[in-house]
JSON list of C-alpha atoms in Angstrom, two decimals:
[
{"chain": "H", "resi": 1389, "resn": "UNK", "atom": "CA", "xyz": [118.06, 110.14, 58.98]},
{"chain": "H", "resi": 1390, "resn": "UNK", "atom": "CA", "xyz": [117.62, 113.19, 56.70]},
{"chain": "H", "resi": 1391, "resn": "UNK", "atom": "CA", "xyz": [113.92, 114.64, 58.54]},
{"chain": "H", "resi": 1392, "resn": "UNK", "atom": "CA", "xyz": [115.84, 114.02, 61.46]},
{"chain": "H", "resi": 1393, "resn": "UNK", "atom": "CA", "xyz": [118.88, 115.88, 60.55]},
{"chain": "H", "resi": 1394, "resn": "UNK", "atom": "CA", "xyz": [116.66, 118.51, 59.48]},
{"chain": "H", "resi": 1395, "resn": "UNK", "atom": "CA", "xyz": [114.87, 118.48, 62.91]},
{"chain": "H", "resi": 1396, "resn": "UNK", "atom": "CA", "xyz": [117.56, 118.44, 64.75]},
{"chain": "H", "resi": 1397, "resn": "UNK", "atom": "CA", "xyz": [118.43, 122.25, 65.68]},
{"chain": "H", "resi": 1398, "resn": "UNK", "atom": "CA", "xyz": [114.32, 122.03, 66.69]},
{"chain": "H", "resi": 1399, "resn": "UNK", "atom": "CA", "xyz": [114.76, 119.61, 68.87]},
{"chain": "H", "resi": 1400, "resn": "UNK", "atom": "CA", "xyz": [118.19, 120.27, 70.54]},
{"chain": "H", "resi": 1401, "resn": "UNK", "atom": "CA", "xyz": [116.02, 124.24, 71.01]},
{"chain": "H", "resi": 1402, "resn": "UNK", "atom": "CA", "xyz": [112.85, 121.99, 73.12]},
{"chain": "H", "resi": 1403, "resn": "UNK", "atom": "CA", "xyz": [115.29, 119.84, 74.83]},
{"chain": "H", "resi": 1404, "resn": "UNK", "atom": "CA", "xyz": [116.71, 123.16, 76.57]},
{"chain": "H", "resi": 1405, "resn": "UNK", "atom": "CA", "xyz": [113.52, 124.56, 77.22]},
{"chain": "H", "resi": 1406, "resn": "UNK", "atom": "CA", "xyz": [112.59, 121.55, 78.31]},
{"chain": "H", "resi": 1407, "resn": "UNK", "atom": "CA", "xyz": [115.48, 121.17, 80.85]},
{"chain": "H", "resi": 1408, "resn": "UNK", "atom": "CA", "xyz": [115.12, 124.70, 82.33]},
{"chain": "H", "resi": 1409, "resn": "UNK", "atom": "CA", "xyz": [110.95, 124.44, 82.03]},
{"chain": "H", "resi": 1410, "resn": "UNK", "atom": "CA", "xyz": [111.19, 121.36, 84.30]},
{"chain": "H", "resi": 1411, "resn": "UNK", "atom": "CA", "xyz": [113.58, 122.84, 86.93]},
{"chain": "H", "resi": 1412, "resn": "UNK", "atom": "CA", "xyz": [112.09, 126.01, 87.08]},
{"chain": "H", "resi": 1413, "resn": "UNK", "atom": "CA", "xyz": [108.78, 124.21, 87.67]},
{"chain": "H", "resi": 1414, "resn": "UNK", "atom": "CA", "xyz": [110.35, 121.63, 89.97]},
{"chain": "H", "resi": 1415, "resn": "UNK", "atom": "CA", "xyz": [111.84, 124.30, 92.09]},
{"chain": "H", "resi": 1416, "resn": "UNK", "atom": "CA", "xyz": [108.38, 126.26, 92.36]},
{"chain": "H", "resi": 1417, "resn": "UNK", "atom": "CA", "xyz": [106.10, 123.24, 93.65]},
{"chain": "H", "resi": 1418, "resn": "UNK", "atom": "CA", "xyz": [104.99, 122.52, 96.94]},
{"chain": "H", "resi": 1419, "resn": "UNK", "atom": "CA", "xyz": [103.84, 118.44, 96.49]},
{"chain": "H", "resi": 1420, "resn": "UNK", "atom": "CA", "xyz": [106.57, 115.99, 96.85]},
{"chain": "H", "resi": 1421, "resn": "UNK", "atom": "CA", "xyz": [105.51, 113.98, 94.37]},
{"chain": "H", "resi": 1422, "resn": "UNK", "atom": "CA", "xyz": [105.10, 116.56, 91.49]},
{"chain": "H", "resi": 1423, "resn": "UNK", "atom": "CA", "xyz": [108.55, 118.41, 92.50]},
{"chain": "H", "resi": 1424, "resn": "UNK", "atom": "CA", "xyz": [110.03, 114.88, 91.64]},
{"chain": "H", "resi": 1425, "resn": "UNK", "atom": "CA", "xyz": [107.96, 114.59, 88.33]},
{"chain": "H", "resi": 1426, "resn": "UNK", "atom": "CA", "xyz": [109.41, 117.73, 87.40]},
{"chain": "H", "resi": 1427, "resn": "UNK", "atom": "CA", "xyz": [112.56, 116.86, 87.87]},
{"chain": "H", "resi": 1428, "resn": "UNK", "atom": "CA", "xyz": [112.00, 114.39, 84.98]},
{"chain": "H", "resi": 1429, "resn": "UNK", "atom": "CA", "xyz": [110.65, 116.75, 82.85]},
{"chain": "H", "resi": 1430, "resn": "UNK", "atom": "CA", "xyz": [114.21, 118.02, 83.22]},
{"chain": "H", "resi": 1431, "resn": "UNK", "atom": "CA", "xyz": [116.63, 114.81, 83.17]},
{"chain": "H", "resi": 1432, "resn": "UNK", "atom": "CA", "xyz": [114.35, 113.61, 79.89]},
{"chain": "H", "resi": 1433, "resn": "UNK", "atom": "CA", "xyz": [115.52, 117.05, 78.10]},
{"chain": "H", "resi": 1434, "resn": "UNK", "atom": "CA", "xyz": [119.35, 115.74, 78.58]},
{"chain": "H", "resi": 1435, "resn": "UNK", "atom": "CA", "xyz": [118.35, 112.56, 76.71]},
{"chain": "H", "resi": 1436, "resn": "UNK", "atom": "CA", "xyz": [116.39, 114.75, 73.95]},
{"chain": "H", "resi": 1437, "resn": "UNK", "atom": "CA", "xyz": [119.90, 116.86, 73.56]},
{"chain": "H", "resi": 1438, "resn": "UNK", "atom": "CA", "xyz": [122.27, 113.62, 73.74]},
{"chain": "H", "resi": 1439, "resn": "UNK", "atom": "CA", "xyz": [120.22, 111.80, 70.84]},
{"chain": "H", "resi": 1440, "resn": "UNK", "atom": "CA", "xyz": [119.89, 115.06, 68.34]},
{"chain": "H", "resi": 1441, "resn": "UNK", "atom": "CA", "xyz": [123.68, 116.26, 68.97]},
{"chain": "H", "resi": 1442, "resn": "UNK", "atom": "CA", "xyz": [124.36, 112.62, 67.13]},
{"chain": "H", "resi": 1443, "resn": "UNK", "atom": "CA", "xyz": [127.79, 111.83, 68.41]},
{"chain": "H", "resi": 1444, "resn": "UNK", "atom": "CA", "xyz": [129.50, 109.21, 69.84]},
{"chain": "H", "resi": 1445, "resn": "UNK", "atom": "CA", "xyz": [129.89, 111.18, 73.35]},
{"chain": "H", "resi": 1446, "resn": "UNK", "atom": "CA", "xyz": [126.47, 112.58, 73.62]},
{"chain": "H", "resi": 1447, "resn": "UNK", "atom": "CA", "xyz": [125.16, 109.34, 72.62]},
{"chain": "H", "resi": 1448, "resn": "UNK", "atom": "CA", "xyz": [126.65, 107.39, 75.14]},
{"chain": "H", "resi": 1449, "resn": "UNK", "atom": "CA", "xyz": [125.63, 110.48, 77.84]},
{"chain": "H", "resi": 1450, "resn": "UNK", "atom": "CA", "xyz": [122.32, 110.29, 76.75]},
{"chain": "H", "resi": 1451, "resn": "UNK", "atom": "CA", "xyz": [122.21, 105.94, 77.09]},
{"chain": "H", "resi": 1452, "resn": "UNK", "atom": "CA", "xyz": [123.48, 106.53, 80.63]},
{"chain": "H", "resi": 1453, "resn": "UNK", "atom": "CA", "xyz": [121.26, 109.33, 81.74]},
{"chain": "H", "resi": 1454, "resn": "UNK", "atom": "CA", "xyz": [118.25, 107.07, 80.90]},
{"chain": "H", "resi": 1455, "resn": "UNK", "atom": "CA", "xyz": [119.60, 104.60, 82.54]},
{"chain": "H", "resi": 1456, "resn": "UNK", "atom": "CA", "xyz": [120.73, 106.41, 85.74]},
{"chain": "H", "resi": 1457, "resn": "UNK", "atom": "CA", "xyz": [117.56, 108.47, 85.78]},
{"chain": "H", "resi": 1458, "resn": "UNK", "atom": "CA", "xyz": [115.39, 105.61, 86.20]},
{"chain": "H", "resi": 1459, "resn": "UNK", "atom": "CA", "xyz": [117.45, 104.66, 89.13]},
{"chain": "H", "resi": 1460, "resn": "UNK", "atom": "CA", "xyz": [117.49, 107.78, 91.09]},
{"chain": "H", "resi": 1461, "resn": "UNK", "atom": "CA", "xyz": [113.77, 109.36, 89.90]},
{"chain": "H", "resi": 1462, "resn": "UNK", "atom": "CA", "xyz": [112.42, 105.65, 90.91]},
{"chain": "H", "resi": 1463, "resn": "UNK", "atom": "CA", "xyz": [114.13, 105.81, 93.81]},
{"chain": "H", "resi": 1464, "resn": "UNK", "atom": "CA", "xyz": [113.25, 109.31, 95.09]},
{"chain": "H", "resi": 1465, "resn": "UNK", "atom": "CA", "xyz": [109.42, 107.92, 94.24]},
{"chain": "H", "resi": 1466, "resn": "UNK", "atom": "CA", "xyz": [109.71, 105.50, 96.61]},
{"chain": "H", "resi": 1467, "resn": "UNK", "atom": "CA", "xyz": [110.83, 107.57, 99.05]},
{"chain": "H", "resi": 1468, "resn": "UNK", "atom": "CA", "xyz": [108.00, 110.08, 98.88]},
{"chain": "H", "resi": 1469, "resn": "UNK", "atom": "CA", "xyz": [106.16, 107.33, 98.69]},
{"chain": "H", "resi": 1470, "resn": "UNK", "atom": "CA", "xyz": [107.28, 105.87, 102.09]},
{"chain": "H", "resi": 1471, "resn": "UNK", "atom": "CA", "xyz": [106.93, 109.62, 103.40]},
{"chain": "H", "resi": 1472, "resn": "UNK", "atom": "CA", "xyz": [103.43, 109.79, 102.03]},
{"chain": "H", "resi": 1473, "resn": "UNK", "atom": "CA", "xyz": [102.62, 106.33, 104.01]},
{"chain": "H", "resi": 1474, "resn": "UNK", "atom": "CA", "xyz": [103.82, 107.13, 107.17]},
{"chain": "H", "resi": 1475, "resn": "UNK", "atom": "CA", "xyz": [102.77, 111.20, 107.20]},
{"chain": "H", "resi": 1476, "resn": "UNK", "atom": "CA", "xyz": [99.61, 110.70, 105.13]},
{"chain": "H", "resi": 1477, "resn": "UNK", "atom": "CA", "xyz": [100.55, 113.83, 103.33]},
{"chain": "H", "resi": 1478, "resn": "UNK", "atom": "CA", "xyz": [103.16, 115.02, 100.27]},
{"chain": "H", "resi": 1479, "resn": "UNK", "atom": "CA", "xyz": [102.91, 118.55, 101.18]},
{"chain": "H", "resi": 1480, "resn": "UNK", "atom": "CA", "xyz": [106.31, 120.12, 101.90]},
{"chain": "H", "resi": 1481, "resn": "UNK", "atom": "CA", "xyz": [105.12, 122.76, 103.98]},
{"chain": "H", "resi": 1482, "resn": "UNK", "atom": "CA", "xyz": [103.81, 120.13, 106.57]},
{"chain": "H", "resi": 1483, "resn": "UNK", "atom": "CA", "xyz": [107.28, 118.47, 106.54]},
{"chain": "H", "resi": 1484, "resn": "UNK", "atom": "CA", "xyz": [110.25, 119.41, 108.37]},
{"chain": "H", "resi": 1485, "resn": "UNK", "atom": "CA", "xyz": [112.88, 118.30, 110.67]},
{"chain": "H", "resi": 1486, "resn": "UNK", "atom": "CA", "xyz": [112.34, 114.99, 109.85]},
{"chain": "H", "resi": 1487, "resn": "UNK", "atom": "CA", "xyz": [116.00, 114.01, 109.79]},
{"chain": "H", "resi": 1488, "resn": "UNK", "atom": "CA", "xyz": [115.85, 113.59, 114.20]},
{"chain": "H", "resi": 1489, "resn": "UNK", "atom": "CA", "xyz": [113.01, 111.07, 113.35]},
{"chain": "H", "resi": 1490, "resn": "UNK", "atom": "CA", "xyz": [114.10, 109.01, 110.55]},
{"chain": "H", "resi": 1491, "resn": "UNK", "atom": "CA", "xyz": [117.80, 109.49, 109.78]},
{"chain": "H", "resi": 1492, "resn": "UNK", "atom": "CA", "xyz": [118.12, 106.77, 107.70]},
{"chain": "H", "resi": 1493, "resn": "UNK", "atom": "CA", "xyz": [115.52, 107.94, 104.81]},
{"chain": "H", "resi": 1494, "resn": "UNK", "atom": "CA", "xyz": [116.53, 111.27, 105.49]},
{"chain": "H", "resi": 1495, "resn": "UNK", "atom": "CA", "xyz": [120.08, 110.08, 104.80]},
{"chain": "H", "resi": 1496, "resn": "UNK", "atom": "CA", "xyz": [118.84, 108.05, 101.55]},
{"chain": "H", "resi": 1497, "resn": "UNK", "atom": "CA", "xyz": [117.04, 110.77, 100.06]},
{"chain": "H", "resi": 1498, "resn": "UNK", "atom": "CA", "xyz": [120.00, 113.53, 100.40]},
{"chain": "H", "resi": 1499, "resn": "UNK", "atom": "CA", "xyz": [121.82, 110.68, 98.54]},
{"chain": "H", "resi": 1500, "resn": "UNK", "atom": "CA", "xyz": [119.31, 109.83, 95.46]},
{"chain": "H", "resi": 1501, "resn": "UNK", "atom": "CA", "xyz": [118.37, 114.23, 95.21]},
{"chain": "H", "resi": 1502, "resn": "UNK", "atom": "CA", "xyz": [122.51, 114.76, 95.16]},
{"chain": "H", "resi": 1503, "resn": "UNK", "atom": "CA", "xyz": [122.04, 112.32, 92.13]},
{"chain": "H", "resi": 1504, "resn": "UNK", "atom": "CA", "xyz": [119.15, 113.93, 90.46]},
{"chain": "H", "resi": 1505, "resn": "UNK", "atom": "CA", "xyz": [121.38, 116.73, 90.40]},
{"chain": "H", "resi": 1506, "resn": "UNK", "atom": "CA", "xyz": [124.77, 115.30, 89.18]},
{"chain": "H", "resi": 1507, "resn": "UNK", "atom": "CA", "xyz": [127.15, 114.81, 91.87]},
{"chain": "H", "resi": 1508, "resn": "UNK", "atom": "CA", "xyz": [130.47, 113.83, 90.42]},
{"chain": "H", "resi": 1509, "resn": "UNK", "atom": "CA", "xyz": [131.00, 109.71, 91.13]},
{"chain": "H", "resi": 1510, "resn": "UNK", "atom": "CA", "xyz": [127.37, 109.38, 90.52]},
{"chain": "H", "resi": 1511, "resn": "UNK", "atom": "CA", "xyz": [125.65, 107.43, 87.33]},
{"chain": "H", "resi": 1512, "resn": "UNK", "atom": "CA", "xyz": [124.16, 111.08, 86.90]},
{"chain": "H", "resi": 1513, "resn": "UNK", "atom": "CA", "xyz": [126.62, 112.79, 86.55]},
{"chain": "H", "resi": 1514, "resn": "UNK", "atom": "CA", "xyz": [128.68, 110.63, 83.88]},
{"chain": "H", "resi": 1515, "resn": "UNK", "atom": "CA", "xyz": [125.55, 110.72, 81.51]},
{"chain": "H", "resi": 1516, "resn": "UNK", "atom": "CA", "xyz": [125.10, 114.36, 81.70]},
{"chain": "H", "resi": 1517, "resn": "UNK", "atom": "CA", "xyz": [128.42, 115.18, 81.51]},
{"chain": "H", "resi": 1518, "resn": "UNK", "atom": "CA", "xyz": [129.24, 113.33, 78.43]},
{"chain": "H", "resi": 1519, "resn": "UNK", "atom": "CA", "xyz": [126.19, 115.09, 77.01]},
{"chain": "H", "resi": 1520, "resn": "UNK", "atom": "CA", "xyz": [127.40, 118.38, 77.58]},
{"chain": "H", "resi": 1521, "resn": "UNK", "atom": "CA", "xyz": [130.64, 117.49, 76.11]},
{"chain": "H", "resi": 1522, "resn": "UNK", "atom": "CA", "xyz": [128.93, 115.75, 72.75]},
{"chain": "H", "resi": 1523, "resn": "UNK", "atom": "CA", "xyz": [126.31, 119.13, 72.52]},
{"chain": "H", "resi": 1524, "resn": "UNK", "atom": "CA", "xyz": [129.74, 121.67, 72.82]},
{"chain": "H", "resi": 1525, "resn": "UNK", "atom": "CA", "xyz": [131.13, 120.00, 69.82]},
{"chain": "H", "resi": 1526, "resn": "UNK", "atom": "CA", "xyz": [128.50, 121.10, 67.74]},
{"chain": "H", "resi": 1527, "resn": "UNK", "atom": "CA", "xyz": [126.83, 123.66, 69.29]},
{"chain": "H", "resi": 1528, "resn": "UNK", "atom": "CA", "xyz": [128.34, 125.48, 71.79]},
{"chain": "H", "resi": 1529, "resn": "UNK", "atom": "CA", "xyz": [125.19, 127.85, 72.91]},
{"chain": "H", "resi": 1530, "resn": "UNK", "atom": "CA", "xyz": [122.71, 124.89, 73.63]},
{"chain": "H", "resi": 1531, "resn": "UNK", "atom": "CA", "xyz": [125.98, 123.01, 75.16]},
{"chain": "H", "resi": 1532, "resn": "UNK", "atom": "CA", "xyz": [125.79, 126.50, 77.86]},
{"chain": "H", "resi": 1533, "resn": "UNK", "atom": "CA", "xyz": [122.50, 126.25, 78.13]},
{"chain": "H", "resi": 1534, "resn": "UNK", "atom": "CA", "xyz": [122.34, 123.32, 79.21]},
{"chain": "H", "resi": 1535, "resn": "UNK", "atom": "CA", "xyz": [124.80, 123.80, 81.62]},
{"chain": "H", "resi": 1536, "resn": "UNK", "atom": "CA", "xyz": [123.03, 126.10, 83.04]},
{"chain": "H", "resi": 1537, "resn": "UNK", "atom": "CA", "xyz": [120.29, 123.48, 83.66]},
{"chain": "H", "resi": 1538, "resn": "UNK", "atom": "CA", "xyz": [122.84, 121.87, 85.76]},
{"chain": "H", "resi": 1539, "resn": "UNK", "atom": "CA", "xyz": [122.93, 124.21, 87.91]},
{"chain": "H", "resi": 1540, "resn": "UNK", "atom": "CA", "xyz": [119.38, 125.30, 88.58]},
{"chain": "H", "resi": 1541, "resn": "UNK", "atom": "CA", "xyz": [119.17, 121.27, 89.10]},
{"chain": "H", "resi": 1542, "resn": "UNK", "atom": "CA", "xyz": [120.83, 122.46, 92.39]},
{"chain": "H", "resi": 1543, "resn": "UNK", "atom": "CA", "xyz": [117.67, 124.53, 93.40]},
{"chain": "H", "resi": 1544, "resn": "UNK", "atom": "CA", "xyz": [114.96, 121.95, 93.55]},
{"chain": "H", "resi": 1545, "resn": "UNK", "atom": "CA", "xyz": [116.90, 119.26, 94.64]},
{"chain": "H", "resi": 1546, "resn": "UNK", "atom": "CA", "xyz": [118.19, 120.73, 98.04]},
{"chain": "H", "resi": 1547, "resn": "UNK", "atom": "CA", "xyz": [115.41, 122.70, 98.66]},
{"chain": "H", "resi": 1548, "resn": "UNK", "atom": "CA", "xyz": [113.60, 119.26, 98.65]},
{"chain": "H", "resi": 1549, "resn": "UNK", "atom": "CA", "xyz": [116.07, 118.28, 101.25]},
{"chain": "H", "resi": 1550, "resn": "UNK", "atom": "CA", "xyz": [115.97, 121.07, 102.95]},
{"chain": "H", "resi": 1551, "resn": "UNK", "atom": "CA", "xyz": [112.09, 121.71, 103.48]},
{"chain": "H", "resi": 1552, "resn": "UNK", "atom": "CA", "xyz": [111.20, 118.09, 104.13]},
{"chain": "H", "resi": 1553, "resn": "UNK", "atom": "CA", "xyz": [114.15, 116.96, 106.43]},
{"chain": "H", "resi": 1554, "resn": "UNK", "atom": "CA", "xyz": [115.91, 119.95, 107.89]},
{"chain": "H", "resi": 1555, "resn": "UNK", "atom": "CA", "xyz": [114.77, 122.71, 110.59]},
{"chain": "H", "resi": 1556, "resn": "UNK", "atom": "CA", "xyz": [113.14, 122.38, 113.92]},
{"chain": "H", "resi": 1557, "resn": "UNK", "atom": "CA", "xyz": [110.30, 119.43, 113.97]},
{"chain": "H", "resi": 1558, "resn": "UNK", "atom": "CA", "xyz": [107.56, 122.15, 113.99]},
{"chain": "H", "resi": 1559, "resn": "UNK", "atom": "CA", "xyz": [104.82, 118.89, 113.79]},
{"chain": "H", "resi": 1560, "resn": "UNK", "atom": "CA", "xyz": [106.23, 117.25, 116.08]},
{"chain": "H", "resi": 1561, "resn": "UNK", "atom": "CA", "xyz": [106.49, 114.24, 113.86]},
{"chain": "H", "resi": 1562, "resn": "UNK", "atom": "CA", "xyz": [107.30, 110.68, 115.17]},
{"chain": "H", "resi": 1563, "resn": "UNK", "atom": "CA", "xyz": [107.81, 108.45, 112.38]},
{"chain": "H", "resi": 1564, "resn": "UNK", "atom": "CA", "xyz": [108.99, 104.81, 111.74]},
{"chain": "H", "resi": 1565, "resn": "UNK", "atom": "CA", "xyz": [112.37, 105.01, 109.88]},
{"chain": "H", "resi": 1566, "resn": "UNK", "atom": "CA", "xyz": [113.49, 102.77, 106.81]},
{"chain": "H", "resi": 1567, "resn": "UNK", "atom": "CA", "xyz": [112.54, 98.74, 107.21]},
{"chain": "H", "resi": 1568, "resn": "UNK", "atom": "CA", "xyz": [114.80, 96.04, 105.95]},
{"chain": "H", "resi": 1569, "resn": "UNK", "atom": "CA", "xyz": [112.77, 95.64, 102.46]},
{"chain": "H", "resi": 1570, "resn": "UNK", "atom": "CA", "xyz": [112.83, 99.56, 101.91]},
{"chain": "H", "resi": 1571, "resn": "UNK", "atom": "CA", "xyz": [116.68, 99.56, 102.82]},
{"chain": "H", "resi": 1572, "resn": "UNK", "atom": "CA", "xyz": [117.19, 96.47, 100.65]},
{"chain": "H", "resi": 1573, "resn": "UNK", "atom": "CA", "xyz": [116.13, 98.20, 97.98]},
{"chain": "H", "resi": 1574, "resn": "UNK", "atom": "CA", "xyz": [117.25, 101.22, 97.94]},
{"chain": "H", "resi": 1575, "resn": "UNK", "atom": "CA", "xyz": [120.50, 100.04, 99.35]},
{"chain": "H", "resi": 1576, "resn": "UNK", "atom": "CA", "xyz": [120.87, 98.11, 96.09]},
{"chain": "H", "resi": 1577, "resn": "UNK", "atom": "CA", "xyz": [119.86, 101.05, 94.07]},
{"chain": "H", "resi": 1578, "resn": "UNK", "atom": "CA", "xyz": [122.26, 103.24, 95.72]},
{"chain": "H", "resi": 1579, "resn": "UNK", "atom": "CA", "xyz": [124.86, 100.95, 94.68]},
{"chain": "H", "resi": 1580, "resn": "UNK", "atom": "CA", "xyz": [124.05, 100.49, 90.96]},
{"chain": "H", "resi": 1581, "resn": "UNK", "atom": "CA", "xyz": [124.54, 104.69, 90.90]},
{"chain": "H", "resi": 1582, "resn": "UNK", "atom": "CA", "xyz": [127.85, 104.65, 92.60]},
{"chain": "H", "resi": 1583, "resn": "UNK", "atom": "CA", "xyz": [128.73, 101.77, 90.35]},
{"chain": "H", "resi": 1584, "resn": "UNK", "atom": "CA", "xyz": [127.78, 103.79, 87.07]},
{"chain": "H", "resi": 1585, "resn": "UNK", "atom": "CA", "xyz": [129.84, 106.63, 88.03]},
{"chain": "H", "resi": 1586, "resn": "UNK", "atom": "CA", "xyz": [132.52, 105.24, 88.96]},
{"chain": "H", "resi": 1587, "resn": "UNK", "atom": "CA", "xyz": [132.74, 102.30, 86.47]},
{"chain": "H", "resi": 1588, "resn": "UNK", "atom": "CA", "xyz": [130.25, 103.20, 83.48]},
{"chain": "H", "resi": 1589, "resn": "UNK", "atom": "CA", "xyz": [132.66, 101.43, 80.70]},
{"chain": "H", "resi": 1590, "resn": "UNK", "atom": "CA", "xyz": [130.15, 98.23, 80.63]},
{"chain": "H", "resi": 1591, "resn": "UNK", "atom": "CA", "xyz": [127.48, 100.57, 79.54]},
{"chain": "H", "resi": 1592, "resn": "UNK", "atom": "CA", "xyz": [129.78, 101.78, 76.98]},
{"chain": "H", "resi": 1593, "resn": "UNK", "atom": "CA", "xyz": [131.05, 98.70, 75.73]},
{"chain": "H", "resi": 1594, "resn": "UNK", "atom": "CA", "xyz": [127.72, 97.33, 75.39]},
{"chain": "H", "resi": 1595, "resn": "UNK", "atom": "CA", "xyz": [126.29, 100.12, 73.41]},
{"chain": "H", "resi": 1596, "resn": "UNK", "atom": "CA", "xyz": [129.17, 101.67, 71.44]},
{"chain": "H", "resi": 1597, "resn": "UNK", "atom": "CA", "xyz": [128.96, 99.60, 67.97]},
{"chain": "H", "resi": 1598, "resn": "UNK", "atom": "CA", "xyz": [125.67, 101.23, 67.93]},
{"chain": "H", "resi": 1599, "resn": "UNK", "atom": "CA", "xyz": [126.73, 104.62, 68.75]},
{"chain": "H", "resi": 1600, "resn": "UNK", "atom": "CA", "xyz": [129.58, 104.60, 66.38]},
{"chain": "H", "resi": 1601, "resn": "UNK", "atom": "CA", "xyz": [127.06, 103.72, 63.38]},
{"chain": "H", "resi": 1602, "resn": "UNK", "atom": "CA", "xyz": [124.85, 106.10, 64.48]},
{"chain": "H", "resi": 1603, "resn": "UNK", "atom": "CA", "xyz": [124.28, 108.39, 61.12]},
{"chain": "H", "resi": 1604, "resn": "UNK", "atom": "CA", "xyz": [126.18, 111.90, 61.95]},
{"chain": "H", "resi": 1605, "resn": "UNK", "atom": "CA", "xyz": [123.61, 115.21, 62.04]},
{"chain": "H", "resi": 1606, "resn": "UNK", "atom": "CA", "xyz": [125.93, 117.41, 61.68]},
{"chain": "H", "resi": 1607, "resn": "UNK", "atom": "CA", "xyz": [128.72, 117.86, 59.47]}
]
């Protein structure tokens, strides 16, 4: 615990670099699949903040963002995935107006890139809001930093919505919307977010003997 008391401020620094780094880099690609790898880079850096601000909030934000990031970054993967498959390309620029072609994974991936970037009464949201909230308590400038990671989480996600879904069909794509297994799943996934922000307190429960024993950082 002391080295990583020591290492803390360190840390909490990369963990805002790397949460602005990822979005900025997110925002600037033009390949599906590395915009959502980015985005990652970015979630990750709220996890790196929740752990080294030590506290029983942050903790618990930092638990849930894992948690929730798996579900939306996996499911935003298999969605440029299914893209990939059907338009043999990840480019964004060859995208566009795809919404009039496949509504329903249109639909699904405004829901899962509203995650990625923390709608309220999303799993997303709850984690990185509780991180925020442990970070202010000791460290107010890296808790408004972060924040503003938030927001530029705003930029990447709709352009990604934007570019690949909305505008005039310029490729005049015809494409074979969602089947039952993809919908399954990503029905089910949708649900476990919605459940996590609304209801997190399982998560909690389950993990807040270990929290509260967690060794404090700062004093």
């Amino acid at each position: 615990p002391g080295a990583a008391r020591e290492f803390a401020p360190v840390a909490m620094t990369l963990a805002i670099v790397g949460i602005l780094y990822g979005a900025i880099l997110a925002f600037g690609q033009t390949d599906l699949k590395r915009l959502v790898a980015y985005t990652s880079l970015s979630h990750l850096g709220f996890v790196l903040l929740g752990v080294f601000a030590a506290n029983a909030l942050a903790l618990q934000g930092a638990v849930l963002t894992m948690i929730c990031h798996g579900i939306s970054t996996g499911a935003l993967f298999i969605v440029v995935g299914a893209l990939q498959q059907r338009t043999h390309t990840r480019a964004i620029d060859d995208m566009g107006g795809l919404w009039a072609t496949v509504p329903r994974m249109s639909g699904v991936a405004l829901f899962f890139a509203l995650a990625s970037l923390g709608l309220p009464g999303l799993g997303d949201f709850i984690g990185e809001f509780l991180v925020l909230l442990g970070t202010y308590q000791v460290n107010v400038a890296m808790a408004a930093g972060a924040a503003i990671g938030v927001l530029t989480a705003t930029f990447y996600a709709l352009r990604f919505v934007q570019r690949a879904f909305q505008g005039p069909n310029n490729h005049a794509w015809q494409l074979r919307d969602l089947v039952a297994r993809e919908g399954v799943l990503l029905g089910v996934m949708m649900a476990l977010l919605l459940w996590l922000g609304l209801y997190p307190q399982p998560v909690f429960r389950l993990f807040a003997q270990a929290a509260n024993h967690f060794p404090a950082f700062w004093g």
